[in-house]
Amino acid sequence: MTDAGRLARYISDARRVMVFTGAGISTESGIPDFRSPGGVWSKMSPIYFQDFVASRDARRESWRRVFNRTEGWTGAEPNVGHYAVADLVKRGKISSVVTQNVDNLHQTSGVPDDKVIEIHGNASYAKCLQCGKRYEFEPLRKRWENDEDLTCIFCTGLLKNATVSFGQAMPEQEMLRASEEALLCDLCIVLGSSLVVYPAAAIPIEAKRNGARLIIVNREPTDQDPFADLVLHKEIGSLMTDTMAILDK
């Protein structure tokens, strides 16, 4: 049986699937990953949350990266891997998409907002660190160009892009939802995560401990491969295309 055939069988047999995605699903859309040679952090240093809060210069640099798209996390289009996941959500197979990615591509591909659990935030808008009010970027650009320190018009809290920075607390509600999905699913499919960043990487193994089958699709081996029911070192787009073709028969 082919790799796609084995994956299709697991999906067919499952009642409730949780998909856990990392940078590997979005590199096929041209979005750089974080840690590999040529990745985001090999080209620039991350701005730590405590520095963002404490330093106006750090905040100016952070916003410069946002408006110049320096980090490359926004502006790309979903690829066939994203669309395959969205199709399986539409069919009722996938109950949730837990993602480490901040690129908004699952939503753009058609996954409803309430099915996407963003445990590292979202780079396509900003939030107030104090009251949580959401802000779109473009209305903020003029204020930034006028050298304003961007603050909330409702509570004067600092505005920051809605990603989870190094040193920033993980979003409590999203982590709770992800743990609930890990408890409820009977199949967890990891797509494109190296599974080295914790606490996020604990979610798939949590699903496995709760009795779910675990499938890991990643170009490189991961530390969780020995615990998986199926490990595929494949390109996600081509694998998911072939898998969907089998499921459609």
PDB file of N, CA and C in Angstrom, residues 119-184:
ATOM      1  N   ILE A 119      -2.024  28.562  18.637  1.00  0.00           N
ATOM      2  CA  ILE A 119      -1.342  28.556  19.925  1.00  0.00           C
ATOM      3  C   ILE A 119      -0.131  29.488  19.954  1.00  0.00           C
ATOM      4  N   HIS A 120       0.290  29.978  18.779  1.00  0.00           N
ATOM      5  CA  HIS A 120       1.364  30.974  18.749  1.00  0.00           C
ATOM      6  C   HIS A 120       0.880  32.310  18.192  1.00  0.00           C
ATOM      7  N   GLY A 121      -0.437  32.491  18.119  1.00  0.00           N
ATOM      8  CA  GLY A 121      -0.979  33.774  17.695  1.00  0.00           C
ATOM      9  C   GLY A 121      -1.130  33.910  16.196  1.00  0.00           C
ATOM     10  N   ASN A 122      -1.263  35.167  15.757  1.00  0.00           N
ATOM     11  CA  ASN A 122      -1.558  35.467  14.358  1.00  0.00           C
ATOM     12  C   ASN A 122      -0.841  36.753  13.965  1.00  0.00           C
ATOM     13  N   ALA A 123      -0.115  36.708  12.848  1.00  0.00           N
ATOM     14  CA  ALA A 123       0.692  37.850  12.411  1.00  0.00           C
ATOM     15  C   ALA A 123      -0.055  38.809  11.505  1.00  0.00           C
ATOM     16  N   SER A 124      -1.338  38.583  11.280  1.00  0.00           N
ATOM     17  CA  SER A 124      -2.051  39.396  10.304  1.00  0.00           C
ATOM     18  C   SER A 124      -2.838  40.556  10.918  1.00  0.00           C
ATOM     19  N   TYR A 125      -2.772  40.706  12.237  1.00  0.00           N
ATOM     20  CA  TYR A 125      -3.417  41.838  12.903  1.00  0.00           C
ATOM     21  C   TYR A 125      -2.699  42.103  14.221  1.00  0.00           C
ATOM     22  N   ALA A 126      -3.135  43.143  14.926  1.00  0.00           N
ATOM     23  CA  ALA A 126      -2.516  43.519  16.204  1.00  0.00           C
ATOM     24  C   ALA A 126      -3.552  43.418  17.321  1.00  0.00           C
ATOM     25  N   LYS A 127      -3.051  43.388  18.542  1.00  0.00           N
ATOM     26  CA  LYS A 127      -3.929  43.379  19.711  1.00  0.00           C
ATOM     27  C   LYS A 127      -3.354  44.288  20.781  1.00  0.00           C
ATOM     28  N   CYS A 128      -4.243  44.814  21.599  1.00  0.00           N
ATOM     29  CA  CYS A 128      -3.814  45.563  22.776  1.00  0.00           C
ATOM     30  C   CYS A 128      -3.390  44.578  23.852  1.00  0.00           C
ATOM     31  N   LEU A 129      -2.205  44.787  24.418  1.00  0.00           N
ATOM     32  CA  LEU A 129      -1.702  43.887  25.445  1.00  0.00           C
ATOM     33  C   LEU A 129      -2.476  44.008  26.755  1.00  0.00           C
ATOM     34  N   GLN A 130      -3.248  45.077  26.890  1.00  0.00           N
ATOM     35  CA  GLN A 130      -3.971  45.293  28.148  1.00  0.00           C
ATOM     36  C   GLN A 130      -5.427  44.854  28.065  1.00  0.00           C
ATOM     37  N   CYS A 131      -6.166  45.337  27.067  1.00  0.00           N
ATOM     38  CA  CYS A 131      -7.598  45.019  27.004  1.00  0.00           C
ATOM     39  C   CYS A 131      -7.946  43.986  25.935  1.00  0.00           C
ATOM     40  N   GLY A 132      -6.971  43.639  25.069  1.00  0.00           N
ATOM     41  CA  GLY A 132      -7.209  42.617  24.067  1.00  0.00           C
ATOM     42  C   GLY A 132      -7.926  43.094  22.820  1.00  0.00           C
ATOM     43  N   LYS A 133      -8.194  44.383  22.698  1.00  0.00           N
ATOM     44  CA  LYS A 133      -8.863  44.917  21.520  1.00  0.00           C
ATOM     45  C   LYS A 133      -8.057  44.610  20.256  1.00  0.00           C
ATOM     46  N   ARG A 134      -8.741  44.147  19.210  1.00  0.00           N
ATOM     47  CA  ARG A 134      -8.083  43.839  17.946  1.00  0.00           C
ATOM     48  C   ARG A 134      -7.971  45.091  17.082  1.00  0.00           C
ATOM     49  N   TYR A 135      -6.819  45.224  16.403  1.00  0.00           N
ATOM     50  CA  TYR A 135      -6.575  46.332  15.479  1.00  0.00           C
ATOM     51  C   TYR A 135      -6.047  45.774  14.153  1.00  0.00           C
ATOM     52  N   GLU A 136      -6.563  46.297  13.051  1.00  0.00           N
ATOM     53  CA  GLU A 136      -5.988  45.973  11.745  1.00  0.00           C
ATOM     54  C   GLU A 136      -4.752  46.845  11.524  1.00  0.00           C
ATOM     55  N   PHE A 137      -3.832  46.363  10.714  1.00  0.00           N
ATOM     56  CA  PHE A 137      -2.549  47.052  10.567  1.00  0.00           C
ATOM     57  C   PHE A 137      -2.633  48.387   9.831  1.00  0.00           C
ATOM     58  N   GLU A 138      -3.350  48.432   8.722  1.00  0.00           N
ATOM     59  CA  GLU A 138      -3.287  49.606   7.859  1.00  0.00           C
ATOM     60  C   GLU A 138      -3.689  50.898   8.565  1.00  0.00           C
ATOM     61  N   PRO A 139      -4.752  50.908   9.373  1.00  0.00           N
ATOM     62  CA  PRO A 139      -5.073  52.155  10.086  1.00  0.00           C
ATOM     63  C   PRO A 139      -3.980  52.593  11.064  1.00  0.00           C
ATOM     64  N   LEU A 140      -3.091  51.671  11.444  1.00  0.00           N
ATOM     65  CA  LEU A 140      -2.010  52.014  12.375  1.00  0.00           C
ATOM     66  C   LEU A 140      -0.770  52.548  11.663  1.00  0.00           C
ATOM     67  N   ARG A 141      -0.680  52.302  10.371  1.00  0.00           N
ATOM     68  CA  ARG A 141       0.545  52.642   9.646  1.00  0.00           C
ATOM     69  C   ARG A 141       0.865  54.142   9.729  1.00  0.00           C
ATOM     70  N   LYS A 142      -0.140  54.995   9.542  1.00  0.00           N
ATOM     71  CA  LYS A 142       0.083  56.437   9.554  1.00  0.00           C
ATOM     72  C   LYS A 142       0.596  56.888  10.909  1.00  0.00           C
ATOM     73  N   ARG A 143       0.038  56.333  11.960  1.00  0.00           N
ATOM     74  CA  ARG A 143       0.498  56.687  13.305  1.00  0.00           C
ATOM     75  C   ARG A 143       1.961  56.297  13.492  1.00  0.00           C
ATOM     76  N   TRP A 144       2.329  55.130  12.987  1.00  0.00           N
ATOM     77  CA  TRP A 144       3.715  54.671  13.100  1.00  0.00           C
ATOM     78  C   TRP A 144       4.653  55.563  12.280  1.00  0.00           C
ATOM     79  N   GLU A 145       4.200  55.923  11.060  1.00  0.00           N
ATOM     80  CA  GLU A 145       5.017  56.803  10.217  1.00  0.00           C
ATOM     81  C   GLU A 145       5.202  58.180  10.856  1.00  0.00           C
ATOM     82  N   ASN A 146       4.254  58.585  11.689  1.00  0.00           N
ATOM     83  CA  ASN A 146       4.365  59.863  12.412  1.00  0.00           C
ATOM     84  C   ASN A 146       5.140  59.727  13.725  1.00  0.00           C
ATOM     85  N   ASP A 147       5.789  58.572  13.878  1.00  0.00           N
ATOM     86  CA  ASP A 147       6.664  58.311  15.032  1.00  0.00           C
ATOM     87  C   ASP A 147       5.897  58.191  16.340  1.00  0.00           C
ATOM     88  N   GLU A 148       4.630  57.798  16.264  1.00  0.00           N
ATOM     89  CA  GLU A 148       3.862  57.550  17.481  1.00  0.00           C
ATOM     90  C   GLU A 148       4.273  56.228  18.106  1.00  0.00           C
ATOM     91  N   ASP A 149       4.215  56.155  19.415  1.00  0.00           N
ATOM     92  CA  ASP A 149       4.302  54.880  20.117  1.00  0.00           C
ATOM     93  C   ASP A 149       2.886  54.316  20.123  1.00  0.00           C
ATOM     94  N   LEU A 150       2.665  53.212  19.431  1.00  0.00           N
ATOM     95  CA  LEU A 150       1.309  52.753  19.169  1.00  0.00           C
ATOM     96  C   LEU A 150       0.658  52.197  20.433  1.00  0.00           C
ATOM     97  N   THR A 151      -0.401  52.872  20.852  1.00  0.00           N
ATOM     98  CA  THR A 151      -1.135  52.481  22.047  1.00  0.00           C
ATOM     99  C   THR A 151      -2.624  52.415  21.741  1.00  0.00           C
ATOM    100  N   CYS A 152      -3.349  51.749  22.602  1.00  0.00           N
ATOM    101  CA  CYS A 152      -4.778  51.523  22.421  1.00  0.00           C
ATOM    102  C   CYS A 152      -5.560  52.817  22.649  1.00  0.00           C
ATOM    103  N   ILE A 153      -6.512  53.095  21.778  1.00  0.00           N
ATOM    104  CA  ILE A 153      -7.321  54.304  21.918  1.00  0.00           C
ATOM    105  C   ILE A 153      -8.386  54.140  22.999  1.00  0.00           C
ATOM    106  N   PHE A 154      -8.567  52.912  23.496  1.00  0.00           N
ATOM    107  CA  PHE A 154      -9.582  52.670  24.513  1.00  0.00           C
ATOM    108  C   PHE A 154      -8.998  52.656  25.927  1.00  0.00           C
ATOM    109  N   CYS A 155      -7.782  52.069  26.071  1.00  0.00           N
ATOM    110  CA  CYS A 155      -7.243  51.919  27.429  1.00  0.00           C
ATOM    111  C   CYS A 155      -5.792  52.379  27.551  1.00  0.00           C
ATOM    112  N   THR A 156      -5.187  52.822  26.454  1.00  0.00           N
ATOM    113  CA  THR A 156      -3.791  53.287  26.362  1.00  0.00           C
ATOM    114  C   THR A 156      -2.764  52.174  26.559  1.00  0.00           C
ATOM    115  N   GLY A 157      -3.197  50.918  26.532  1.00  0.00           N
ATOM    116  CA  GLY A 157      -2.247  49.813  26.584  1.00  0.00           C
ATOM    117  C   GLY A 157      -1.414  49.753  25.319  1.00  0.00           C
ATOM    118  N   LEU A 158      -0.278  49.075  25.371  1.00  0.00           N
ATOM    119  CA  LEU A 158       0.598  48.935  24.200  1.00  0.00           C
ATOM    120  C   LEU A 158      -0.042  48.021  23.167  1.00  0.00           C
ATOM    121  N   LEU A 159       0.099  48.401  21.896  1.00  0.00           N
ATOM    122  CA  LEU A 159      -0.344  47.544  20.802  1.00  0.00           C
ATOM    123  C   LEU A 159       0.842  46.724  20.310  1.00  0.00           C
ATOM    124  N   LYS A 160       0.561  45.472  19.949  1.00  0.00           N
ATOM    125  CA  LYS A 160       1.594  44.564  19.445  1.00  0.00           C
ATOM    126  C   LYS A 160       0.960  43.625  18.436  1.00  0.00           C
ATOM    127  N   ASN A 161       1.752  43.220  17.435  1.00  0.00           N
ATOM    128  CA  ASN A 161       1.184  42.217  16.536  1.00  0.00           C
ATOM    129  C   ASN A 161       0.794  40.994  17.354  1.00  0.00           C
ATOM    130  N   ALA A 162      -0.219  40.279  16.895  1.00  0.00           N
ATOM    131  CA  ALA A 162      -0.883  39.283  17.736  1.00  0.00           C
ATOM    132  C   ALA A 162      -0.176  37.940  17.779  1.00  0.00           C
ATOM    133  N   THR A 163       1.124  37.910  17.478  1.00  0.00           N
ATOM    134  CA  THR A 163       1.895  36.690  17.636  1.00  0.00           C
ATOM    135  C   THR A 163       2.368  36.561  19.083  1.00  0.00           C
ATOM    136  N   VAL A 164       2.707  35.337  19.470  1.00  0.00           N
ATOM    137  CA  VAL A 164       3.281  35.089  20.797  1.00  0.00           C
ATOM    138  C   VAL A 164       4.797  35.189  20.664  1.00  0.00           C
ATOM    139  N   SER A 165       5.377  36.192  21.279  1.00  0.00           N
ATOM    140  CA  SER A 165       6.812  36.425  21.187  1.00  0.00           C
ATOM    141  C   SER A 165       7.570  35.578  22.207  1.00  0.00           C
ATOM    142  N   PHE A 166       8.877  35.442  21.992  1.00  0.00           N
ATOM    143  CA  PHE A 166       9.715  34.795  22.982  1.00  0.00           C
ATOM    144  C   PHE A 166       9.558  35.523  24.318  1.00  0.00           C
ATOM    145  N   GLY A 167       9.339  34.755  25.372  1.00  0.00           N
ATOM    146  CA  GLY A 167       9.177  35.342  26.696  1.00  0.00           C
ATOM    147  C   GLY A 167       7.753  35.737  27.024  1.00  0.00           C
ATOM    148  N   GLN A 168       6.840  35.646  26.070  1.00  0.00           N
ATOM    149  CA  GLN A 168       5.443  35.998  26.300  1.00  0.00           C
ATOM    150  C   GLN A 168       4.662  34.757  26.705  1.00  0.00           C
ATOM    151  N   ALA A 169       3.709  34.905  27.579  1.00  0.00           N
ATOM    152  CA  ALA A 169       2.905  33.774  28.036  1.00  0.00           C
ATOM    153  C   ALA A 169       2.102  33.187  26.887  1.00  0.00           C
ATOM    154  N   MET A 170       1.970  31.879  26.881  1.00  0.00           N
ATOM    155  CA  MET A 170       1.125  31.211  25.891  1.00  0.00           C
ATOM    156  C   MET A 170      -0.333  31.607  26.134  1.00  0.00           C
ATOM    157  N   PRO A 171      -1.133  31.664  25.065  1.00  0.00           N
ATOM    158  CA  PRO A 171      -2.548  32.037  25.234  1.00  0.00           C
ATOM    159  C   PRO A 171      -3.305  30.947  25.981  1.00  0.00           C
ATOM    160  N   GLU A 172      -3.796  31.300  27.136  1.00  0.00           N
ATOM    161  CA  GLU A 172      -4.382  30.316  28.044  1.00  0.00           C
ATOM    162  C   GLU A 172      -5.588  29.609  27.439  1.00  0.00           C
ATOM    163  N   GLN A 173      -6.483  30.373  26.828  1.00  0.00           N
ATOM    164  CA  GLN A 173      -7.707  29.784  26.289  1.00  0.00           C
ATOM    165  C   GLN A 173      -7.405  28.831  25.146  1.00  0.00           C
ATOM    166  N   GLU A 174      -6.487  29.222  24.265  1.00  0.00           N
ATOM    167  CA  GLU A 174      -6.149  28.375  23.124  1.00  0.00           C
ATOM    168  C   GLU A 174      -5.462  27.083  23.575  1.00  0.00           C
ATOM    169  N   MET A 175      -4.582  27.181  24.549  1.00  0.00           N
ATOM    170  CA  MET A 175      -3.911  25.974  25.048  1.00  0.00           C
ATOM    171  C   MET A 175      -4.914  25.031  25.705  1.00  0.00           C
ATOM    172  N   LEU A 176      -5.891  25.590  26.403  1.00  0.00           N
ATOM    173  CA  LEU A 176      -6.929  24.766  27.016  1.00  0.00           C
ATOM    174  C   LEU A 176      -7.757  24.064  25.948  1.00  0.00           C
ATOM    175  N   ARG A 177      -8.144  24.797  24.901  1.00  0.00           N
ATOM    176  CA  ARG A 177      -8.911  24.187  23.802  1.00  0.00           C
ATOM    177  C   ARG A 177      -8.115  23.088  23.117  1.00  0.00           C
ATOM    178  N   ALA A 178      -6.813  23.323  22.905  1.00  0.00           N
ATOM    179  CA  ALA A 178      -5.978  22.312  22.254  1.00  0.00           C
ATOM    180  C   ALA A 178      -5.904  21.046  23.110  1.00  0.00           C
ATOM    181  N   SER A 179      -5.775  21.199  24.416  1.00  0.00           N
ATOM    182  CA  SER A 179      -5.739  20.041  25.309  1.00  0.00           C
ATOM    183  C   SER A 179      -7.062  19.284  25.289  1.00  0.00           C
ATOM    184  N   GLU A 180      -8.157  20.011  25.206  1.00  0.00           N
ATOM    185  CA  GLU A 180      -9.469  19.366  25.120  1.00  0.00           C
ATOM    186  C   GLU A 180      -9.590  18.559  23.832  1.00  0.00           C
ATOM    187  N   GLU A 181      -9.101  19.120  22.723  1.00  0.00           N
ATOM    188  CA  GLU A 181      -9.149  18.401  21.449  1.00  0.00           C
ATOM    189  C   GLU A 181      -8.256  17.160  21.499  1.00  0.00           C
ATOM    190  N   ALA A 182      -7.105  17.268  22.172  1.00  0.00           N
ATOM    191  CA  ALA A 182      -6.219  16.115  22.310  1.00  0.00           C
ATOM    192  C   ALA A 182      -6.883  14.997  23.112  1.00  0.00           C
ATOM    193  N   LEU A 183      -7.759  15.361  24.015  1.00  0.00           N
ATOM    194  CA  LEU A 183      -8.491  14.383  24.807  1.00  0.00           C
ATOM    195  C   LEU A 183      -9.610  13.725  24.006  1.00  0.00           C
ATOM    196  N   LEU A 184     -10.243  14.492  23.108  1.00  0.00           N
ATOM    197  CA  LEU A 184     -11.437  14.018  22.407  1.00  0.00           C
ATOM    198  C   LEU A 184     -11.141  13.294  21.092  1.00  0.00           C
TER     199      LEU A 184
END
